[in-house]
Short mmCIF file of C-alpha atoms and ligand atoms in Angstrom, two decimals:
data_model
loop_
_atom_site.label_atom_id
_atom_site.label_comp_id
_atom_site.label_asym_id
_atom_site.label_seq_id
_atom_site.Cartn_x
_atom_site.Cartn_y
_atom_site.Cartn_z
CA MET A 43 47.17 -16.72 -3.84
CA LYS A 44 46.14 -16.07 -0.21
CA LEU A 45 44.36 -12.85 0.79
CA TYR A 46 44.18 -11.73 4.42
CA SER A 47 40.88 -9.91 4.67
CA PHE A 48 37.97 -8.72 6.80
CA TRP A 49 34.54 -7.69 5.55
CA ARG A 50 34.73 -4.16 6.94
CA SER A 51 38.29 -3.35 5.83
CA LEU A 52 38.29 -0.50 3.31
CA ALA A 53 41.88 -1.19 2.25
CA THR A 54 41.02 -4.84 1.53
CA TYR A 55 37.94 -3.66 -0.40
CA ARG A 56 40.35 -1.82 -2.72
CA VAL A 57 42.33 -5.02 -3.39
CA ARG A 58 39.14 -7.07 -3.88
CA ILE A 59 37.93 -4.62 -6.54
CA ALA A 60 41.25 -4.85 -8.41
CA MET A 61 41.14 -8.66 -8.23
CA ASN A 62 37.58 -8.74 -9.53
CA LEU A 63 38.40 -6.35 -12.38
CA LYS A 64 41.28 -8.61 -13.40
CA GLY A 65 39.37 -11.85 -12.94
CA ILE A 66 41.62 -13.08 -10.13
CA THR A 67 40.10 -15.36 -7.49
CA PRO A 68 42.30 -15.98 -4.45
CA ASP A 69 42.80 -19.66 -3.58
CA GLU A 70 42.24 -18.80 0.06
CA VAL A 71 40.76 -15.86 1.97
CA ILE A 72 41.93 -15.76 5.57
CA GLU A 73 39.77 -13.73 7.93
CA ILE A 74 41.53 -11.35 10.31
CA ASN A 75 38.72 -10.12 12.52
CA LEU A 76 39.56 -6.47 13.24
CA MET A 77 36.72 -6.22 15.74
CA LYS A 78 38.36 -8.96 17.82
CA GLY A 79 41.86 -7.44 17.44
CA GLN A 80 43.17 -10.45 15.49
CA GLN A 81 45.47 -8.12 13.51
CA ARG A 82 47.62 -8.02 16.66
CA ASP A 83 47.87 -11.81 17.07
CA PRO A 84 51.50 -13.01 16.79
CA GLU A 85 50.62 -15.26 13.80
CA PHE A 86 49.37 -12.31 11.78
CA ARG A 87 52.05 -9.96 13.07
CA ALA A 88 54.56 -12.34 11.48
CA VAL A 89 52.70 -11.89 8.16
CA ASN A 90 52.43 -8.08 8.34
CA PRO A 91 54.42 -6.40 11.13
CA MET A 92 52.27 -3.28 10.65
CA MET A 93 49.34 -5.39 11.94
CA ALA A 94 47.03 -4.22 9.18
CA ILE A 95 45.16 -5.82 6.29
CA PRO A 96 45.23 -6.48 3.41
CA ALA A 97 48.21 -8.76 3.00
CA LEU A 98 48.65 -10.98 -0.02
CA ILE A 99 50.77 -14.08 -0.44
CA ASP A 100 51.42 -15.01 -4.06
CA GLY A 101 53.54 -18.11 -4.42
CA ASP A 102 56.72 -18.20 -2.38
CA GLY A 103 58.08 -15.58 -0.10
CA ARG A 104 56.91 -12.92 2.29
CA ALA A 105 53.43 -11.43 2.12
CA LEU A 106 52.87 -8.26 0.16
CA PHE A 107 51.37 -5.41 2.19
CA GLU A 108 49.79 -1.95 1.62
CA SER A 109 46.76 -1.94 -0.68
CA LEU A 110 48.20 0.40 -3.32
CA ALA A 111 51.43 -1.60 -3.57
CA ILE A 112 49.42 -4.82 -3.87
CA ILE A 113 47.18 -3.30 -6.56
CA GLU A 114 50.20 -2.13 -8.58
CA TYR A 115 51.70 -5.63 -8.23
CA LEU A 116 48.45 -7.16 -9.55
CA ASP A 117 48.41 -4.58 -12.35
CA GLU A 118 51.94 -5.53 -13.37
CA THR A 119 51.38 -9.29 -13.16
CA HIS A 120 47.87 -9.18 -14.72
CA PRO A 121 48.01 -6.20 -17.11
CA ASN A 122 44.42 -6.42 -18.39
CA PRO A 123 42.53 -4.24 -17.86
CA PRO A 124 45.23 -1.67 -16.96
CA LEU A 125 44.53 0.35 -13.82
CA LEU A 126 46.85 3.27 -14.62
CA PRO A 127 46.81 5.53 -17.67
CA LYS A 128 49.74 5.39 -20.10
CA ASP A 129 50.84 9.05 -19.98
CA PRO A 130 53.05 10.26 -17.11
CA LYS A 131 50.81 13.19 -16.15
CA GLY A 132 47.74 10.98 -16.18
CA ARG A 133 49.51 8.39 -14.05
CA ALA A 134 50.56 11.08 -11.58
CA ARG A 135 47.01 12.45 -11.35
CA VAL A 136 45.53 8.98 -10.82
CA ARG A 137 48.15 8.08 -8.22
CA GLY A 138 47.58 11.44 -6.53
CA LEU A 139 43.83 10.85 -6.24
CA ALA A 140 44.45 7.32 -4.98
CA GLN A 141 47.00 8.41 -2.39
CA LEU A 142 44.80 11.25 -1.17
CA VAL A 143 42.38 8.53 -0.07
CA ALA A 144 44.74 5.72 0.92
CA ALA A 145 47.64 7.71 2.37
CA ASP A 146 46.11 10.99 3.66
CA SER A 147 42.53 10.28 4.68
CA HIS A 148 41.99 6.61 5.45
CA PRO A 149 44.92 6.20 7.92
CA LEU A 150 43.30 8.77 10.22
CA ILE A 151 40.20 6.66 10.82
CA VAL A 152 41.52 3.08 11.07
CA PRO A 153 40.84 1.01 14.21
CA ARG A 154 44.32 1.54 15.74
CA VAL A 155 43.85 5.34 15.62
CA ARG A 156 40.27 5.23 16.93
CA GLU A 157 41.30 2.83 19.70
CA TYR A 158 44.25 5.07 20.69
CA LEU A 159 41.98 8.12 20.84
CA ALA A 160 39.61 6.20 23.11
CA ASP A 161 42.24 4.55 25.33
CA GLU A 162 44.76 7.38 25.72
CA PHE A 163 42.64 10.50 25.31
CA LYS A 164 39.30 9.16 26.57
CA PHE A 165 37.40 10.12 23.42
CA ASP A 166 33.85 8.76 23.74
CA GLU A 167 31.89 7.30 20.80
CA ALA A 168 30.48 10.70 19.79
CA ALA A 169 33.93 12.33 19.77
CA ILE A 170 35.37 9.50 17.69
CA ALA A 171 32.51 9.81 15.21
CA LYS A 172 33.15 13.55 15.00
CA TRP A 173 36.85 12.90 14.36
CA ALA A 174 36.14 10.37 11.61
CA GLN A 175 33.51 12.59 9.98
CA HIS A 176 35.86 15.57 10.03
CA TRP A 177 38.64 13.73 8.18
CA HIS A 178 36.18 12.18 5.75
CA ARG A 179 34.78 15.61 4.86
CA ALA A 180 38.27 17.08 4.50
CA ALA A 181 39.15 14.44 1.89
CA LEU A 182 35.76 14.64 0.16
CA THR A 183 36.06 18.43 -0.11
CA ALA A 184 39.46 18.12 -1.81
CA LEU A 185 38.28 15.29 -4.05
CA GLU A 186 35.18 17.25 -5.09
CA THR A 187 37.37 20.11 -6.35
CA LEU A 188 39.82 17.77 -8.06
CA LEU A 189 37.04 15.81 -9.78
CA LYS A 190 35.63 18.99 -11.33
CA ASP A 191 38.76 19.04 -13.52
CA LYS A 192 38.23 18.40 -17.23
CA ALA A 193 40.40 15.25 -16.93
CA THR A 194 37.46 13.57 -15.13
CA GLY A 195 35.07 11.64 -17.34
CA ARG A 196 32.66 8.86 -16.57
CA TYR A 197 35.29 7.83 -14.04
CA ALA A 198 37.84 9.77 -11.98
CA HIS A 199 40.26 9.97 -14.90
CA GLY A 200 38.58 9.82 -18.31
CA ASP A 201 36.34 6.92 -19.23
CA GLN A 202 38.53 4.02 -18.10
CA ILE A 203 38.48 2.63 -14.58
CA THR A 204 41.73 3.30 -12.72
CA VAL A 205 43.12 2.81 -9.25
CA ALA A 206 41.71 6.26 -8.43
CA ASP A 207 38.17 4.90 -8.85
CA ILE A 208 39.01 1.95 -6.63
CA CYS A 209 40.08 4.35 -3.90
CA LEU A 210 37.05 6.62 -4.36
CA ALA A 211 34.77 3.61 -3.90
CA SER A 212 36.52 2.77 -0.62
CA GLN A 213 36.17 6.40 0.53
CA ALA A 214 32.43 6.25 -0.23
CA ALA A 215 31.99 3.00 1.71
CA GLY A 216 33.82 4.56 4.67
CA ALA A 217 31.60 7.65 4.46
CA THR A 218 28.55 5.40 4.77
CA PHE A 219 30.02 3.58 7.78
CA PHE A 220 30.70 6.90 9.51
CA LYS A 221 27.37 8.48 8.46
CA VAL A 222 28.85 11.22 6.28
CA ASP A 223 26.31 12.66 3.83
CA LEU A 224 27.61 12.60 0.24
CA ALA A 225 25.03 15.11 -1.06
CA PRO A 226 27.45 18.07 -0.81
CA PHE A 227 29.91 16.18 -3.04
CA PRO A 228 28.01 15.57 -6.32
CA ALA A 229 31.06 15.15 -8.60
CA PHE A 230 32.47 12.53 -6.22
CA LYS A 231 29.10 10.80 -5.90
CA ARG A 232 28.55 10.68 -9.68
CA VAL A 233 31.88 8.90 -10.26
CA VAL A 234 31.27 6.43 -7.41
CA ASP A 235 27.72 5.72 -8.64
CA ASN A 236 29.18 4.93 -12.08
CA CYS A 237 31.73 2.60 -10.49
CA MET A 238 29.10 0.81 -8.45
CA GLN A 239 27.26 -0.13 -11.64
CA ASN A 240 30.24 -2.37 -12.41
CA GLU A 241 29.82 -5.77 -10.78
CA ALA A 242 33.55 -5.92 -9.91
CA PHE A 243 32.94 -3.02 -7.51
CA ALA A 244 29.51 -4.13 -6.33
CA ARG A 245 30.61 -7.71 -5.57
CA ALA A 246 33.67 -6.50 -3.63
CA HIS A 247 31.66 -4.17 -1.36
CA PRO A 248 32.25 -4.69 2.38
CA LEU A 249 28.58 -5.39 3.03
CA LYS A 250 28.63 -8.23 0.48
CA GLN A 251 31.39 -10.13 2.30
CA PRO A 252 30.96 -13.12 4.61
CA GLY A 253 30.47 -11.96 8.19
CA ALA A 254 29.02 -8.56 7.23
CA PRO A 255 25.77 -7.50 8.91
CA ALA A 256 22.64 -8.15 6.83
N1 GSH B 1718 47.63 2.08 4.17
C1 GSH B 1718 47.21 0.72 4.39
C2 GSH B 1718 46.14 0.70 5.43
C3 GSH B 1718 45.99 -0.65 6.04
C4 GSH B 1718 45.03 -0.57 7.22
O1 GSH B 1718 45.19 0.27 8.12
N2 GSH B 1718 44.07 -1.47 7.21
C5 GSH B 1718 43.11 -1.48 8.28
C6 GSH B 1718 41.79 -2.04 7.81
S1 GSH B 1718 41.11 -1.10 6.50
C7 GSH B 1718 43.61 -2.34 9.40
O2 GSH B 1718 43.93 -3.49 9.20
N3 GSH B 1718 43.67 -1.77 10.59
C8 GSH B 1718 44.08 -2.45 11.76
C9 GSH B 1718 44.22 -1.48 12.91
O3 GSH B 1718 44.07 -0.28 12.66
O4 GSH B 1718 44.44 -1.95 14.01
C10 GSH B 1718 46.67 0.13 3.08
O5 GSH B 1718 46.19 0.88 2.22
O6 GSH B 1718 46.76 -1.10 2.93
#
């Protein structure tokens, strides 16, 4: 298995957590340095035409792309521990929480969006930070309400880790990068703190990866 990765990538963090939970170690981790724009190099563009990481090659064939699709693939090929609940409503809630992070919030703050704001609209660093903080807080505000539901337990959905927790952990890491205070979001913070006690989450954290600042 080959994982295309970069220390700072929140989407790759999600896949690393799932791999750790399932005891999967990739044979090779290929760095795509987002700070040097390597996601746009022709070699990587041939791997993922969207020019984004993660991408995963498992055996023969084209790379898998999109963190949630990769995580569901890993969940289907390595069913233990399961990352989705068994009941349809539970699965929908968990997928909803996960997509709120991965599909609604995170895409607004990725490098290609920040770079476009800077290049085309002349946003300076402060304006970009304001943009990123705004979209972080919008997601955190929604998550805080959703996590006050009685379906939440030690983790986002009951007492078993699911793909929702994986996504919450990535949202929390992004909040730290963009200096968003988590104090106004205690239900969110409690679940993430519980996750971070699990070494599969802690070991996958962006700041624990090769190349990350000390
Ligand atoms: N929705 C995708 C997001 C992928 C994505 O945008 N990844 C970021 C890093 S976290 C990236 O590679 N960005 C490159 C860019 O924006 O130029 C997923 O969940 O996999």
